[in-house]
Amino acid sequence: MGAMDDAKHNTEKLVGKAKEGIGDATDNEKLEAEGKVDQVKADAKKVGDDVKDVFD
């Protein structure tokens, strides 16, 4: 996995954490859930890239 991919996934995860925090602070359940989904997606992409690197 390249450094750019790693940075992109970390940024996506941070955005998700921010959304979750803002959603929690404003009692916006939809935004909070969206933030959690964004974090899971970022983690899944990172795992996918790690698996791909094993086979390269």
N, CA and C atoms as an extended XYZ file, in Angstrom:
168
Properties=species:S:1:pos:R:3:atomname:S:1:resname:S:1:resid:I:1 pbc="F F F"
N         0.854       -1.162        0.000 N   MET     1
C         0.000        0.000        0.000 CA  MET     1
C         0.900        1.225        0.000 C   MET     1
N         0.530        2.176       -0.836 N   GLY     2
C         1.319        3.379       -0.918 CA  GLY     2
C         1.011        4.344        0.216 C   GLY     2
N         1.931        5.252        0.411 N   ALA     3
C         1.758        6.248        1.472 CA  ALA     3
C         0.531        7.109        1.217 C   ALA     3
N         0.242        7.374       -0.048 N   MET     4
C        -0.924        8.198       -0.370 CA  MET     4
C        -2.217        7.466       -0.007 C   MET     4
N        -2.267        6.173       -0.280 N   ASP     5
C        -3.453        5.385        0.082 CA  ASP     5
C        -3.640        5.377        1.598 C   ASP     5
N        -2.547        5.199        2.316 N   ASP     6
C        -2.611        5.168        3.770 CA  ASP     6
C        -3.101        6.507        4.313 C   ASP     6
N        -2.585        7.591        3.764 N   ALA     7
C        -3.014        8.924        4.199 CA  ALA     7
C        -4.488        9.154        3.876 C   ALA     7
N        -4.911        8.688        2.718 N   LYS     8
C        -6.307        8.864        2.319 CA  LYS     8
C        -7.246        8.113        3.269 C   LYS     8
N        -6.880        6.888        3.615 N   HIS     9
C        -7.709        6.093        4.517 CA  HIS     9
C        -7.749        6.724        5.910 C   HIS     9
N        -6.615        7.232        6.368 N   ASN    10
C        -6.586        7.885        7.679 CA  ASN    10
C        -7.438        9.146        7.680 C   ASN    10
N        -7.401        9.889        6.580 N   THR    11
C        -8.215       11.097        6.468 CA  THR    11
C        -9.694       10.748        6.480 C   THR    11
N       -10.067        9.705        5.741 N   GLU    12
C       -11.468        9.272        5.717 CA  GLU    12
C       -11.926        8.866        7.127 C   GLU    12
N       -11.048        8.196        7.856 N   LYS    13
C       -11.402        7.769        9.205 CA  LYS    13
C       -11.570        8.984       10.128 C   LYS    13
N       -10.689        9.965        9.995 N   LEU    14
C       -10.797       11.171       10.818 CA  LEU    14
C       -12.070       11.944       10.512 C   LEU    14
N       -12.436       12.018        9.236 N   VAL    15
C       -13.679       12.693        8.862 CA  VAL    15
C       -14.867       11.958        9.483 C   VAL    15
N       -14.810       10.648        9.458 N   GLY    16
C       -15.870        9.853       10.073 CA  GLY    16
C       -15.973       10.097       11.570 C   GLY    16
N       -14.818       10.180       12.238 N   LYS    17
C       -14.831       10.450       13.678 CA  LYS    17
C       -15.405       11.832       13.959 C   LYS    17
N       -15.056       12.798       13.111 N   ALA    18
C       -15.581       14.152       13.289 CA  ALA    18
C       -17.099       14.170       13.113 C   ALA    18
N       -17.580       13.494       12.069 N   LYS    19
C       -19.025       13.419       11.844 CA  LYS    19
C       -19.729       12.778       13.033 C   LYS    19
N       -19.138       11.692       13.520 N   GLU    20
C       -19.734       11.001       14.661 CA  GLU    20
C       -19.787       11.923       15.872 C   GLU    20
N       -18.708       12.641       16.126 N   GLY    21
C       -18.656       13.549       17.268 CA  GLY    21
C       -19.649       14.695       17.150 C   GLY    21
N       -19.742       15.275       15.956 N   ILE    22
C       -20.689       16.368       15.744 CA  ILE    22
C       -22.118       15.852       15.869 C   ILE    22
N       -22.375       14.687       15.304 N   GLY    23
C       -23.706       14.087       15.410 CA  GLY    23
C       -24.092       13.818       16.843 C   GLY    23
N       -23.134       13.343       17.638 N   ASP    24
C       -23.395       13.064       19.043 CA  ASP    24
C       -23.662       14.367       19.807 C   ASP    24
N       -22.860       15.383       19.523 N   ALA    25
C       -23.002       16.662       20.233 CA  ALA    25
C       -24.312       17.372       19.905 C   ALA    25
N       -24.808       17.161       18.689 N   THR    26
C       -26.027       17.860       18.261 CA  THR    26
C       -27.256       16.955       18.287 C   THR    26
N       -27.111       15.766       18.836 N   ASP    27
C       -28.196       14.776       18.876 CA  ASP    27
C       -28.740       14.456       17.488 C   ASP    27
N       -27.841       14.453       16.511 N   ASN    28
C       -28.198       14.113       15.135 CA  ASN    28
C       -27.776       12.657       14.907 C   ASN    28
N       -28.714       11.738       15.096 N   GLU    29
C       -28.402       10.310       14.998 CA  GLU    29
C       -27.961        9.910       13.591 C   GLU    29
N       -28.535       10.560       12.586 N   LYS    30
C       -28.174       10.230       11.202 CA  LYS    30
C       -26.710       10.582       10.924 C   LYS    30
N       -26.271       11.748       11.357 N   LEU    31
C       -24.888       12.168       11.140 CA  LEU    31
C       -23.929       11.300       11.944 C   LEU    31
N       -24.335       10.952       13.139 N   GLU    32
C       -23.509       10.081       13.977 CA  GLU    32
C       -23.332        8.714       13.311 C   GLU    32
N       -24.412        8.150       12.815 N   ALA    33
C       -24.347        6.855       12.135 CA  ALA    33
C       -23.518        6.940       10.861 C   ALA    33
N       -23.667        8.050       10.134 N   GLU    34
C       -22.898        8.254        8.907 CA  GLU    34
C       -21.398        8.275        9.226 C   GLU    34
N       -21.036        8.904       10.330 N   GLY    35
C       -19.638        8.947       10.746 CA  GLY    35
C       -19.100        7.571       11.066 C   GLY    35
N       -19.909        6.769       11.737 N   LYS    36
C       -19.485        5.408       12.051 CA  LYS    36
C       -19.300        4.583       10.786 C   LYS    36
N       -20.197        4.759        9.825 N   VAL    37
C       -20.094        4.039        8.546 CA  VAL    37
C       -18.831        4.453        7.816 C   VAL    37
N       -18.538        5.746        7.807 N   ASP    38
C       -17.329        6.244        7.146 CA  ASP    38
C       -16.071        5.617        7.756 C   ASP    38
N       -16.065        5.465        9.072 N   GLN    39
C       -14.907        4.861        9.737 CA  GLN    39
C       -14.743        3.389        9.348 C   GLN    39
N       -15.853        2.671        9.294 N   VAL    40
C       -15.809        1.255        8.924 CA  VAL    40
C       -15.336        1.105        7.477 C   VAL    40
N       -15.822        1.980        6.602 N   LYS    41
C       -15.398        1.930        5.203 CA  LYS    41
C       -13.892        2.158        5.085 C   LYS    41
N       -13.384        3.143        5.811 N   ALA    42
C       -11.950        3.439        5.757 CA  ALA    42
C       -11.137        2.253        6.251 C   ALA    42
N       -11.591        1.622        7.329 N   ASP    43
C       -10.891        0.444        7.849 CA  ASP    43
C       -10.931       -0.702        6.839 C   ASP    43
N       -12.075       -0.897        6.210 N   ALA    44
C       -12.212       -1.979        5.227 CA  ALA    44
C       -11.302       -1.747        4.025 C   ALA    44
N       -11.220       -0.510        3.576 N   LYS    45
C       -10.336       -0.192        2.444 CA  LYS    45
C        -8.884       -0.461        2.808 C   LYS    45
N        -8.507       -0.118        4.033 N   LYS    46
C        -7.134       -0.348        4.472 CA  LYS    46
C        -6.828       -1.843        4.510 C   LYS    46
N        -7.754       -2.630        5.040 N   VAL    47
C        -7.562       -4.081        5.087 CA  VAL    47
C        -7.458       -4.641        3.669 C   VAL    47
N        -8.311       -4.158        2.779 N   GLY    48
C        -8.257       -4.615        1.390 CA  GLY    48
C        -6.919       -4.309        0.747 C   GLY    48
N        -6.396       -3.123        0.992 N   ASP    49
C        -5.089       -2.766        0.442 CA  ASP    49
C        -3.984       -3.617        1.046 C   ASP    49
N        -4.084       -3.903        2.353 N   ASP    50
C        -3.089       -4.749        3.006 CA  ASP    50
C        -3.094       -6.160        2.416 C   ASP    50
N        -4.270       -6.698        2.173 N   VAL    51
C        -4.384       -8.043        1.573 CA  VAL    51
C        -3.811       -8.028        0.165 C   VAL    51
N        -4.119       -6.998       -0.579 N   LYS    52
C        -3.616       -6.891       -1.948 CA  LYS    52
C        -2.088       -6.838       -1.950 C   LYS    52
N        -1.501       -6.146       -0.974 N   ASP    53
C        -0.047       -6.052       -0.886 CA  ASP    53
C         0.604       -7.404       -0.599 C   ASP    53
N        -0.087       -8.252        0.157 N   VAL    54
C         0.455       -9.571        0.465 CA  VAL    54
C         0.619      -10.388       -0.818 C   VAL    54
N        -0.285      -10.218       -1.760 N   PHE    55
C        -0.250      -11.006       -2.983 CA  PHE    55
C         0.565      -10.362       -4.097 C   PHE    55
N         1.081       -9.170       -3.845 N   ASP    56
C         1.927       -8.525       -4.869 CA  ASP    56
C         3.367       -8.883       -4.720 C   ASP    56
